[in-house]
């Protein structure tokens, strides 16, 4: 059974950086596209970025304006989200999700297109 476990969240100050990780198990990561999402209190889950199964395509939502970078290491079965210049409005629970993505096919960071989810890691940006 597929399992995704997020880690690396925490409390940071505005302007700082943080990298969250998504550990994948129960399958071969190279067969799956991975997306990162977040949900702030009282708000709907928001798609941030996704990366195709072999890393050939990365897709970001425009609102991130280049602050976030998604990457993957299939040999380590881990996907990362590097977040720079964090702002208080980035405070949320961050989730990764997986979906089968054959032949490095294009992905979109849309929650409905991902079937397996992790439990999330809290990121708090505050001074």
mmCIF file of N, CA and C in Angstrom:
data_model
loop_
_atom_site.group_PDB
_atom_site.id
_atom_site.type_symbol
_atom_site.label_atom_id
_atom_site.label_comp_id
_atom_site.label_asym_id
_atom_site.label_seq_id
_atom_site.Cartn_x
_atom_site.Cartn_y
_atom_site.Cartn_z
ATOM 1 N N UNK A 1 0.846 -1.191 0.000
ATOM 2 C CA UNK A 1 0.000 0.000 0.000
ATOM 3 C C UNK A 1 0.885 1.246 0.000
ATOM 4 N N UNK A 2 0.529 2.189 -0.858
ATOM 5 C CA UNK A 2 1.317 3.405 -0.933
ATOM 6 C C UNK A 2 1.187 4.201 0.357
ATOM 7 N N UNK A 3 2.300 4.807 0.738
ATOM 8 C CA UNK A 3 2.296 5.674 1.901
ATOM 9 C C UNK A 3 3.180 6.882 1.622
ATOM 10 N N UNK A 4 2.682 8.060 1.996
ATOM 11 C CA UNK A 4 3.426 9.295 1.871
ATOM 12 C C UNK A 4 3.531 9.921 3.250
ATOM 13 N N UNK A 5 4.743 10.334 3.614
ATOM 14 C CA UNK A 5 4.960 10.941 4.922
ATOM 15 C C UNK A 5 5.718 12.241 4.729
ATOM 16 N N UNK A 6 5.074 13.342 5.105
ATOM 17 C CA UNK A 6 5.710 14.645 5.011
ATOM 18 C C UNK A 6 6.515 14.928 6.274
ATOM 19 N N UNK A 7 7.572 15.707 6.104
ATOM 20 C CA UNK A 7 8.379 16.128 7.243
ATOM 21 C C UNK A 7 9.072 17.442 6.901
ATOM 22 N N UNK A 8 9.663 18.053 7.924
ATOM 23 C CA UNK A 8 10.433 19.263 7.702
ATOM 24 C C UNK A 8 9.711 20.552 8.013
ATOM 25 N N UNK A 9 8.449 20.463 8.385
ATOM 26 C CA UNK A 9 7.730 21.673 8.755
ATOM 27 C C UNK A 9 8.244 22.249 10.062
ATOM 28 N N UNK A 10 7.780 23.450 10.376
ATOM 29 C CA UNK A 10 8.188 24.076 11.622
ATOM 30 C C UNK A 10 7.824 25.535 11.642
ATOM 31 N N UNK A 11 8.414 26.226 12.608
ATOM 32 C CA UNK A 11 8.180 27.659 12.775
ATOM 33 C C UNK A 11 9.382 28.426 12.229
ATOM 34 N N UNK A 12 9.118 29.334 11.319
ATOM 35 C CA UNK A 12 10.177 30.170 10.763
ATOM 36 C C UNK A 12 9.721 31.623 10.773
ATOM 37 N N UNK A 13 10.690 32.520 10.638
ATOM 38 C CA UNK A 13 10.368 33.942 10.579
ATOM 39 C C UNK A 13 10.157 34.378 9.141
ATOM 40 N N UNK A 14 9.417 35.442 8.937
ATOM 41 C CA UNK A 14 9.235 35.958 7.567
ATOM 42 C C UNK A 14 10.577 36.207 6.894
ATOM 43 N N UNK A 15 10.638 35.824 5.616
ATOM 44 C CA UNK A 15 11.859 35.992 4.851
ATOM 45 C C UNK A 15 12.786 34.795 4.878
ATOM 46 N N UNK A 16 12.562 33.878 5.803
ATOM 47 C CA UNK A 16 13.418 32.696 5.891
ATOM 48 C C UNK A 16 12.987 31.619 4.889
ATOM 49 N N UNK A 17 13.794 30.581 4.825
ATOM 50 C CA UNK A 17 13.535 29.475 3.914
ATOM 51 C C UNK A 17 13.291 28.192 4.700
ATOM 52 N N UNK A 18 12.644 27.259 4.032
ATOM 53 C CA UNK A 18 12.360 25.963 4.645
ATOM 54 C C UNK A 18 12.205 24.949 3.520
ATOM 55 N N UNK A 19 12.676 23.728 3.760
ATOM 56 C CA UNK A 19 12.456 22.655 2.807
ATOM 57 C C UNK A 19 11.656 21.552 3.476
ATOM 58 N N UNK A 20 10.533 21.225 2.899
ATOM 59 C CA UNK A 20 9.728 20.101 3.367
ATOM 60 C C UNK A 20 9.953 18.915 2.447
ATOM 61 N N UNK A 21 9.847 17.728 3.037
ATOM 62 C CA UNK A 21 10.116 16.499 2.315
ATOM 63 C C UNK A 21 8.892 15.597 2.321
ATOM 64 N N UNK A 22 8.834 14.746 1.321
ATOM 65 C CA UNK A 22 7.756 13.766 1.192
ATOM 66 C C UNK A 22 8.406 12.413 0.939
ATOM 67 N N UNK A 23 8.365 11.549 1.935
ATOM 68 C CA UNK A 23 8.927 10.211 1.810
ATOM 69 C C UNK A 23 7.870 9.256 1.265
ATOM 70 N N UNK A 24 8.223 8.550 0.216
ATOM 71 C CA UNK A 24 7.286 7.673 -0.508
ATOM 72 C C UNK A 24 7.667 6.226 -0.245
ATOM 73 N N UNK A 25 6.680 5.388 0.018
ATOM 74 C CA UNK A 25 6.948 3.965 0.210
ATOM 75 C C UNK A 25 5.750 3.140 -0.271
ATOM 76 N N UNK A 26 5.984 1.843 -0.451
ATOM 77 C CA UNK A 26 4.930 0.952 -0.888
ATOM 78 C C UNK A 26 4.804 0.838 -2.393
ATOM 79 N N UNK A 27 5.747 1.402 -3.103
ATOM 80 C CA UNK A 27 5.725 1.341 -4.559
ATOM 81 C C UNK A 27 6.998 1.911 -5.113
ATOM 82 N N UNK A 28 7.030 2.130 -6.410
ATOM 83 C CA UNK A 28 8.201 2.705 -7.081
ATOM 84 C C UNK A 28 7.894 4.154 -7.415
ATOM 85 N N UNK A 29 8.621 5.054 -6.769
ATOM 86 C CA UNK A 29 8.321 6.477 -6.923
ATOM 87 C C UNK A 29 8.405 6.918 -8.381
ATOM 88 N N UNK A 30 9.281 6.293 -9.140
ATOM 89 C CA UNK A 30 9.491 6.714 -10.528
ATOM 90 C C UNK A 30 8.258 6.507 -11.414
ATOM 91 N N UNK A 31 7.247 5.849 -10.917
ATOM 92 C CA UNK A 31 6.015 5.648 -11.682
ATOM 93 C C UNK A 31 4.948 6.709 -11.359
ATOM 94 N N UNK A 32 5.267 7.606 -10.422
ATOM 95 C CA UNK A 32 4.239 8.498 -9.913
ATOM 96 C C UNK A 32 4.598 9.969 -10.072
ATOM 97 N N UNK A 33 3.621 10.755 -10.482
ATOM 98 C CA UNK A 33 3.724 12.200 -10.349
ATOM 99 C C UNK A 33 3.401 12.561 -8.910
ATOM 100 N N UNK A 34 4.057 13.604 -8.419
ATOM 101 C CA UNK A 34 3.848 14.047 -7.048
ATOM 102 C C UNK A 34 3.454 15.515 -7.046
ATOM 103 N N UNK A 35 2.470 15.821 -6.243
ATOM 104 C CA UNK A 35 2.055 17.213 -6.077
ATOM 105 C C UNK A 35 2.207 17.665 -4.639
ATOM 106 N N UNK A 36 2.401 18.965 -4.488
ATOM 107 C CA UNK A 36 2.400 19.593 -3.170
ATOM 108 C C UNK A 36 1.193 20.514 -3.077
ATOM 109 N N UNK A 37 0.560 20.472 -1.925
ATOM 110 C CA UNK A 37 -0.638 21.263 -1.667
ATOM 111 C C UNK A 37 -0.536 21.834 -0.259
ATOM 112 N N UNK A 38 -1.379 22.786 0.040
ATOM 113 C CA UNK A 38 -1.433 23.310 1.401
ATOM 114 C C UNK A 38 -2.852 23.706 1.743
ATOM 115 N N UNK A 39 -3.108 23.733 3.047
ATOM 116 C CA UNK A 39 -4.421 24.168 3.523
ATOM 117 C C UNK A 39 -4.231 25.010 4.774
ATOM 118 N N UNK A 40 -4.659 26.245 4.679
ATOM 119 C CA UNK A 40 -4.605 27.156 5.815
ATOM 120 C C UNK A 40 -5.917 27.079 6.586
ATOM 121 N N UNK A 41 -5.908 27.445 7.859
ATOM 122 C CA UNK A 41 -7.144 27.395 8.648
ATOM 123 C C UNK A 41 -8.262 28.182 8.003
ATOM 124 N N UNK A 42 -9.404 27.542 7.850
ATOM 125 C CA UNK A 42 -10.572 28.203 7.298
ATOM 126 C C UNK A 42 -10.561 28.384 5.798
ATOM 127 N N UNK A 43 -9.553 27.806 5.132
ATOM 128 C CA UNK A 43 -9.460 27.949 3.684
ATOM 129 C C UNK A 43 -9.481 26.589 3.008
ATOM 130 N N UNK A 44 -9.756 26.598 1.730
ATOM 131 C CA UNK A 44 -9.748 25.371 0.953
ATOM 132 C C UNK A 44 -8.307 24.936 0.655
ATOM 133 N N UNK A 45 -8.178 23.637 0.385
ATOM 134 C CA UNK A 45 -6.874 23.126 0.005
ATOM 135 C C UNK A 45 -6.429 23.768 -1.314
ATOM 136 N N UNK A 46 -5.164 24.163 -1.369
ATOM 137 C CA UNK A 46 -4.618 24.897 -2.502
ATOM 138 C C UNK A 46 -3.486 24.106 -3.145
ATOM 139 N N UNK A 47 -3.537 23.962 -4.444
ATOM 140 C CA UNK A 47 -2.443 23.320 -5.156
ATOM 141 C C UNK A 47 -1.281 24.277 -5.321
ATOM 142 N N UNK A 48 -0.065 23.758 -5.179
ATOM 143 C CA UNK A 48 1.134 24.586 -5.268
ATOM 144 C C UNK A 48 1.993 24.224 -6.481
ATOM 145 N N UNK A 49 2.315 22.956 -6.593
ATOM 146 C CA UNK A 49 3.239 22.517 -7.638
ATOM 147 C C UNK A 49 3.117 21.020 -7.817
ATOM 148 N N UNK A 50 3.560 20.551 -8.971
ATOM 149 C CA UNK A 50 3.671 19.111 -9.169
ATOM 150 C C UNK A 50 4.880 18.840 -10.043
ATOM 151 N N UNK A 51 5.352 17.601 -9.951
ATOM 152 C CA UNK A 51 6.500 17.178 -10.734
ATOM 153 C C UNK A 51 6.177 15.821 -11.341
ATOM 154 N N UNK A 52 6.476 15.670 -12.610
ATOM 155 C CA UNK A 52 6.162 14.427 -13.304
ATOM 156 C C UNK A 52 7.039 13.294 -12.788
ATOM 157 N N UNK A 53 6.700 12.083 -13.165
ATOM 158 C CA UNK A 53 7.279 10.890 -12.552
ATOM 159 C C UNK A 53 8.798 10.810 -12.666
ATOM 160 N N UNK A 54 9.337 11.283 -13.775
ATOM 161 C CA UNK A 54 10.787 11.263 -13.963
ATOM 162 C C UNK A 54 11.406 12.650 -13.821
ATOM 163 N N UNK A 55 10.614 13.598 -13.420
ATOM 164 C CA UNK A 55 11.126 14.937 -13.170
ATOM 165 C C UNK A 55 11.251 15.821 -14.383
ATOM 166 N N UNK A 56 10.750 15.358 -15.528
ATOM 167 C CA UNK A 56 10.920 16.130 -16.740
ATOM 168 C C UNK A 56 10.045 17.370 -16.817
ATOM 169 N N UNK A 57 8.969 17.381 -16.062
ATOM 170 C CA UNK A 57 8.057 18.514 -16.090
ATOM 171 C C UNK A 57 7.741 18.952 -14.669
ATOM 172 N N UNK A 58 7.813 20.251 -14.432
ATOM 173 C CA UNK A 58 7.402 20.832 -13.155
ATOM 174 C C UNK A 58 6.384 21.907 -13.464
ATOM 175 N N UNK A 59 5.338 21.927 -12.704
ATOM 176 C CA UNK A 59 4.241 22.846 -12.954
ATOM 177 C C UNK A 59 3.929 23.561 -11.647
ATOM 178 N N UNK A 60 3.928 24.894 -11.678
ATOM 179 C CA UNK A 60 3.682 25.698 -10.484
ATOM 180 C C UNK A 60 2.471 26.586 -10.684
ATOM 181 N N UNK A 61 1.808 26.884 -9.587
ATOM 182 C CA UNK A 61 0.749 27.881 -9.676
ATOM 183 C C UNK A 61 1.394 29.267 -9.753
ATOM 184 N N UNK A 62 0.751 30.151 -10.473
ATOM 185 C CA UNK A 62 1.341 31.465 -10.726
ATOM 186 C C UNK A 62 1.595 32.264 -9.448
ATOM 187 N N UNK A 63 0.758 32.051 -8.438
ATOM 188 C CA UNK A 63 0.838 32.866 -7.223
ATOM 189 C C UNK A 63 2.148 32.673 -6.458
ATOM 190 N N UNK A 64 2.857 31.601 -6.719
ATOM 191 C CA UNK A 64 4.103 31.353 -5.995
ATOM 192 C C UNK A 64 5.216 32.272 -6.454
ATOM 193 N N UNK A 65 5.129 32.789 -7.650
ATOM 194 C CA UNK A 65 6.058 33.784 -8.189
ATOM 195 C C UNK A 65 7.512 33.389 -8.022
ATOM 196 N N UNK A 66 7.815 32.126 -8.243
ATOM 197 C CA UNK A 66 9.190 31.660 -8.226
ATOM 198 C C UNK A 66 9.780 31.434 -6.851
ATOM 199 N N UNK A 67 8.999 31.558 -5.791
ATOM 200 C CA UNK A 67 9.552 31.384 -4.457
ATOM 201 C C UNK A 67 9.737 29.917 -4.076
ATOM 202 N N UNK A 68 8.931 29.034 -4.670
ATOM 203 C CA UNK A 68 8.956 27.618 -4.306
ATOM 204 C C UNK A 68 9.541 26.808 -5.454
ATOM 205 N N UNK A 69 10.270 25.749 -5.102
ATOM 206 C CA UNK A 69 10.850 24.842 -6.091
ATOM 207 C C UNK A 69 10.576 23.405 -5.684
ATOM 208 N N UNK A 70 9.997 22.651 -6.597
ATOM 209 C CA UNK A 70 9.747 21.229 -6.356
ATOM 210 C C UNK A 70 10.857 20.418 -7.012
ATOM 211 N N UNK A 71 11.284 19.353 -6.347
ATOM 212 C CA UNK A 71 12.302 18.470 -6.907
ATOM 213 C C UNK A 71 12.066 17.063 -6.381
ATOM 214 N N UNK A 72 12.747 16.118 -6.984
ATOM 215 C CA UNK A 72 12.567 14.732 -6.556
ATOM 216 C C UNK A 72 13.867 13.967 -6.685
ATOM 217 N N UNK A 73 14.015 12.968 -5.847
ATOM 218 C CA UNK A 73 15.133 12.040 -5.891
ATOM 219 C C UNK A 73 14.530 10.648 -5.863
ATOM 220 N N UNK A 74 14.318 10.089 -7.036
ATOM 221 C CA UNK A 74 13.649 8.787 -7.104
ATOM 222 C C UNK A 74 14.477 7.697 -6.425
ATOM 223 N N UNK A 75 15.795 7.825 -6.453
ATOM 224 C CA UNK A 75 16.648 6.828 -5.800
ATOM 225 C C UNK A 75 16.436 6.822 -4.287
ATOM 226 N N UNK A 76 16.111 7.964 -3.722
ATOM 227 C CA UNK A 76 15.839 8.078 -2.292
ATOM 228 C C UNK A 76 14.353 8.038 -1.977
ATOM 229 N N UNK A 77 13.537 7.883 -3.004
ATOM 230 C CA UNK A 77 12.075 7.826 -2.824
ATOM 231 C C UNK A 77 11.558 9.042 -2.066
ATOM 232 N N UNK A 78 12.056 10.196 -2.428
ATOM 233 C CA UNK A 78 11.698 11.415 -1.712
ATOM 234 C C UNK A 78 11.476 12.552 -2.693
ATOM 235 N N UNK A 79 10.490 13.364 -2.386
ATOM 236 C CA UNK A 79 10.200 14.574 -3.149
ATOM 237 C C UNK A 79 10.292 15.751 -2.183
ATOM 238 N N UNK A 80 10.789 16.862 -2.683
ATOM 239 C CA UNK A 80 11.042 18.018 -1.848
ATOM 240 C C UNK A 80 10.266 19.240 -2.348
ATOM 241 N N UNK A 81 10.009 20.145 -1.423
ATOM 242 C CA UNK A 81 9.498 21.454 -1.774
ATOM 243 C C UNK A 81 10.356 22.474 -1.035
ATOM 244 N N UNK A 82 11.175 23.184 -1.784
ATOM 245 C CA UNK A 82 12.008 24.243 -1.224
ATOM 246 C C UNK A 82 11.212 25.535 -1.248
ATOM 247 N N UNK A 83 11.105 26.182 -0.098
ATOM 248 C CA UNK A 83 10.298 27.391 0.014
ATOM 249 C C UNK A 83 11.186 28.527 0.493
ATOM 250 N N UNK A 84 11.263 29.567 -0.304
ATOM 251 C CA UNK A 84 12.117 30.705 0.016
ATOM 252 C C UNK A 84 11.277 31.951 0.274
ATOM 253 N N UNK A 85 11.879 32.900 0.978
ATOM 254 C CA UNK A 85 11.223 34.166 1.271
ATOM 255 C C UNK A 85 9.799 33.938 1.801
ATOM 256 N N UNK A 86 9.703 33.121 2.810
ATOM 257 C CA UNK A 86 8.392 32.766 3.352
ATOM 258 C C UNK A 86 7.708 33.970 3.972
ATOM 259 N N UNK A 87 6.393 33.979 3.846
ATOM 260 C CA UNK A 87 5.574 35.071 4.350
ATOM 261 C C UNK A 87 4.516 34.508 5.291
ATOM 262 N N UNK A 88 3.958 35.325 6.158
ATOM 263 C CA UNK A 88 2.939 34.820 7.088
ATOM 264 C C UNK A 88 1.779 34.124 6.387
ATOM 265 N N UNK A 89 1.443 34.571 5.206
ATOM 266 C CA UNK A 89 0.329 33.938 4.492
ATOM 267 C C UNK A 89 0.677 32.556 3.941
ATOM 268 N N UNK A 90 1.928 32.148 4.071
ATOM 269 C CA UNK A 90 2.311 30.784 3.709
ATOM 270 C C UNK A 90 2.024 29.796 4.841
ATOM 271 N N UNK A 91 1.605 30.287 5.976
ATOM 272 C CA UNK A 91 1.277 29.418 7.099
ATOM 273 C C UNK A 91 0.133 28.482 6.729
ATOM 274 N N UNK A 92 0.377 27.196 6.865
ATOM 275 C CA UNK A 92 -0.605 26.189 6.470
ATOM 276 C C UNK A 92 -0.067 24.804 6.810
ATOM 277 N N UNK A 93 -0.922 23.823 6.660
ATOM 278 C CA UNK A 93 -0.475 22.435 6.649
ATOM 279 C C UNK A 93 -0.149 22.082 5.206
ATOM 280 N N UNK A 94 1.048 21.538 5.015
ATOM 281 C CA UNK A 94 1.519 21.212 3.675
ATOM 282 C C UNK A 94 1.419 19.704 3.460
ATOM 283 N N UNK A 95 0.828 19.335 2.331
ATOM 284 C CA UNK A 95 0.586 17.942 1.987
ATOM 285 C C UNK A 95 1.266 17.588 0.671
ATOM 286 N N UNK A 96 1.730 16.353 0.581
ATOM 287 C CA UNK A 96 2.131 15.827 -0.723
ATOM 288 C C UNK A 96 1.129 14.745 -1.123
ATOM 289 N N UNK A 97 1.044 14.515 -2.407
ATOM 290 C CA UNK A 97 0.095 13.546 -2.939
ATOM 291 C C UNK A 97 0.686 12.897 -4.179
ATOM 292 N N UNK A 98 0.255 11.677 -4.452
ATOM 293 C CA UNK A 98 0.802 10.901 -5.562
ATOM 294 C C UNK A 98 -0.292 10.437 -6.495
ATOM 295 N N UNK A 99 0.073 10.349 -7.769
ATOM 296 C CA UNK A 99 -0.816 9.761 -8.762
ATOM 297 C C UNK A 99 0.043 9.108 -9.826
ATOM 298 N N UNK A 100 -0.430 7.996 -10.359
ATOM 299 C CA UNK A 100 0.329 7.302 -11.402
ATOM 300 C C UNK A 100 0.542 8.246 -12.579
ATOM 301 N N UNK A 101 1.787 8.324 -13.020
ATOM 302 C CA UNK A 101 2.108 9.228 -14.117
ATOM 303 C C UNK A 101 3.021 8.575 -15.115
ATOM 304 N N UNK A 102 2.471 7.724 -15.990
ATOM 305 C CA UNK A 102 3.313 6.944 -16.900
ATOM 306 C C UNK A 102 4.057 7.815 -17.895
ATOM 307 N N UNK A 103 5.265 7.351 -18.219
ATOM 308 C CA UNK A 103 6.075 7.973 -19.268
ATOM 309 C C UNK A 103 6.310 9.454 -19.029
ATOM 310 N N UNK A 104 6.499 9.815 -17.765
ATOM 311 C CA UNK A 104 6.851 11.198 -17.411
ATOM 312 C C UNK A 104 5.801 12.189 -17.920
ATOM 313 N N UNK A 105 4.564 11.778 -17.877
ATOM 314 C CA UNK A 105 3.500 12.601 -18.436
ATOM 315 C C UNK A 105 3.250 13.858 -17.611
ATOM 316 N N UNK A 106 2.692 14.837 -18.260
ATOM 317 C CA UNK A 106 2.417 16.151 -17.682
ATOM 318 C C UNK A 106 1.499 16.025 -16.479
ATOM 319 N N UNK A 107 1.747 16.837 -15.443
ATOM 320 C CA UNK A 107 0.871 16.844 -14.279
ATOM 321 C C UNK A 107 0.384 18.258 -14.011
ATOM 322 N N UNK A 108 -0.701 18.341 -13.258
ATOM 323 C CA UNK A 108 -1.247 19.628 -12.838
ATOM 324 C C UNK A 108 -1.489 19.585 -11.329
ATOM 325 N N UNK A 109 -1.170 20.647 -10.621
ATOM 326 C CA UNK A 109 -1.372 20.634 -9.160
ATOM 327 C C UNK A 109 -2.838 20.856 -8.798
ATOM 328 N N UNK A 110 -3.663 19.899 -9.182
ATOM 329 C CA UNK A 110 -5.097 19.938 -8.897
ATOM 330 C C UNK A 110 -5.407 18.751 -7.995
ATOM 331 N N UNK A 111 -5.967 19.026 -6.843
ATOM 332 C CA UNK A 111 -6.154 17.990 -5.820
ATOM 333 C C UNK A 111 -6.933 16.789 -6.344
ATOM 334 N N UNK A 112 -7.949 17.045 -7.150
ATOM 335 C CA UNK A 112 -8.800 15.953 -7.631
ATOM 336 C C UNK A 112 -8.055 14.977 -8.524
ATOM 337 N N UNK A 113 -6.893 15.340 -8.994
ATOM 338 C CA UNK A 113 -6.129 14.476 -9.894
ATOM 339 C C UNK A 113 -5.114 13.616 -9.156
ATOM 340 N N UNK A 114 -5.109 13.685 -7.827
ATOM 341 C CA UNK A 114 -4.169 12.905 -7.019
ATOM 342 C C UNK A 114 -4.943 12.015 -6.058
ATOM 343 N N UNK A 115 -4.555 10.747 -6.008
ATOM 344 C CA UNK A 115 -5.355 9.788 -5.265
ATOM 345 C C UNK A 115 -4.817 9.382 -3.911
ATOM 346 N N UNK A 116 -3.526 9.536 -3.685
ATOM 347 C CA UNK A 116 -2.929 9.106 -2.426
ATOM 348 C C UNK A 116 -2.282 10.305 -1.753
ATOM 349 N N UNK A 117 -2.601 10.479 -0.492
ATOM 350 C CA UNK A 117 -2.184 11.675 0.236
ATOM 351 C C UNK A 117 -1.451 11.323 1.518
ATOM 352 N N UNK A 118 -0.545 12.232 1.891
ATOM 353 C CA UNK A 118 0.077 12.135 3.197
ATOM 354 C C UNK A 118 -0.758 12.839 4.251
ATOM 355 N N UNK A 119 -0.245 12.833 5.468
ATOM 356 C CA UNK A 119 -0.970 13.410 6.598
ATOM 357 C C UNK A 119 -0.672 14.880 6.801
ATOM 358 N N UNK A 120 0.360 15.377 6.178
ATOM 359 C CA UNK A 120 0.654 16.802 6.251
ATOM 360 C C UNK A 120 1.702 17.159 7.286
ATOM 361 N N UNK A 121 2.334 18.312 7.072
ATOM 362 C CA UNK A 121 3.296 18.866 8.021
ATOM 363 C C UNK A 121 2.997 20.355 8.169
ATOM 364 N N UNK A 122 3.012 20.822 9.400
ATOM 365 C CA UNK A 122 2.644 22.208 9.675
ATOM 366 C C UNK A 122 3.813 23.137 9.415
ATOM 367 N N UNK A 123 3.540 24.190 8.675
ATOM 368 C CA UNK A 123 4.511 25.268 8.467
ATOM 369 C C UNK A 123 3.889 26.554 9.005
ATOM 370 N N UNK A 124 4.595 27.191 9.911
ATOM 371 C CA UNK A 124 4.129 28.435 10.506
ATOM 372 C C UNK A 124 5.176 29.511 10.280
ATOM 373 N N UNK A 125 4.733 30.605 9.684
ATOM 374 C CA UNK A 125 5.617 31.728 9.416
ATOM 375 C C UNK A 125 5.164 32.893 10.279
ATOM 376 N N UNK A 126 5.993 33.238 11.234
ATOM 377 C CA UNK A 126 5.605 34.274 12.189
ATOM 378 C C UNK A 126 6.846 34.870 12.825
ATOM 379 N N UNK A 127 6.751 36.157 13.122
ATOM 380 C CA UNK A 127 7.836 36.827 13.832
ATOM 381 C C UNK A 127 7.593 36.806 15.336
#
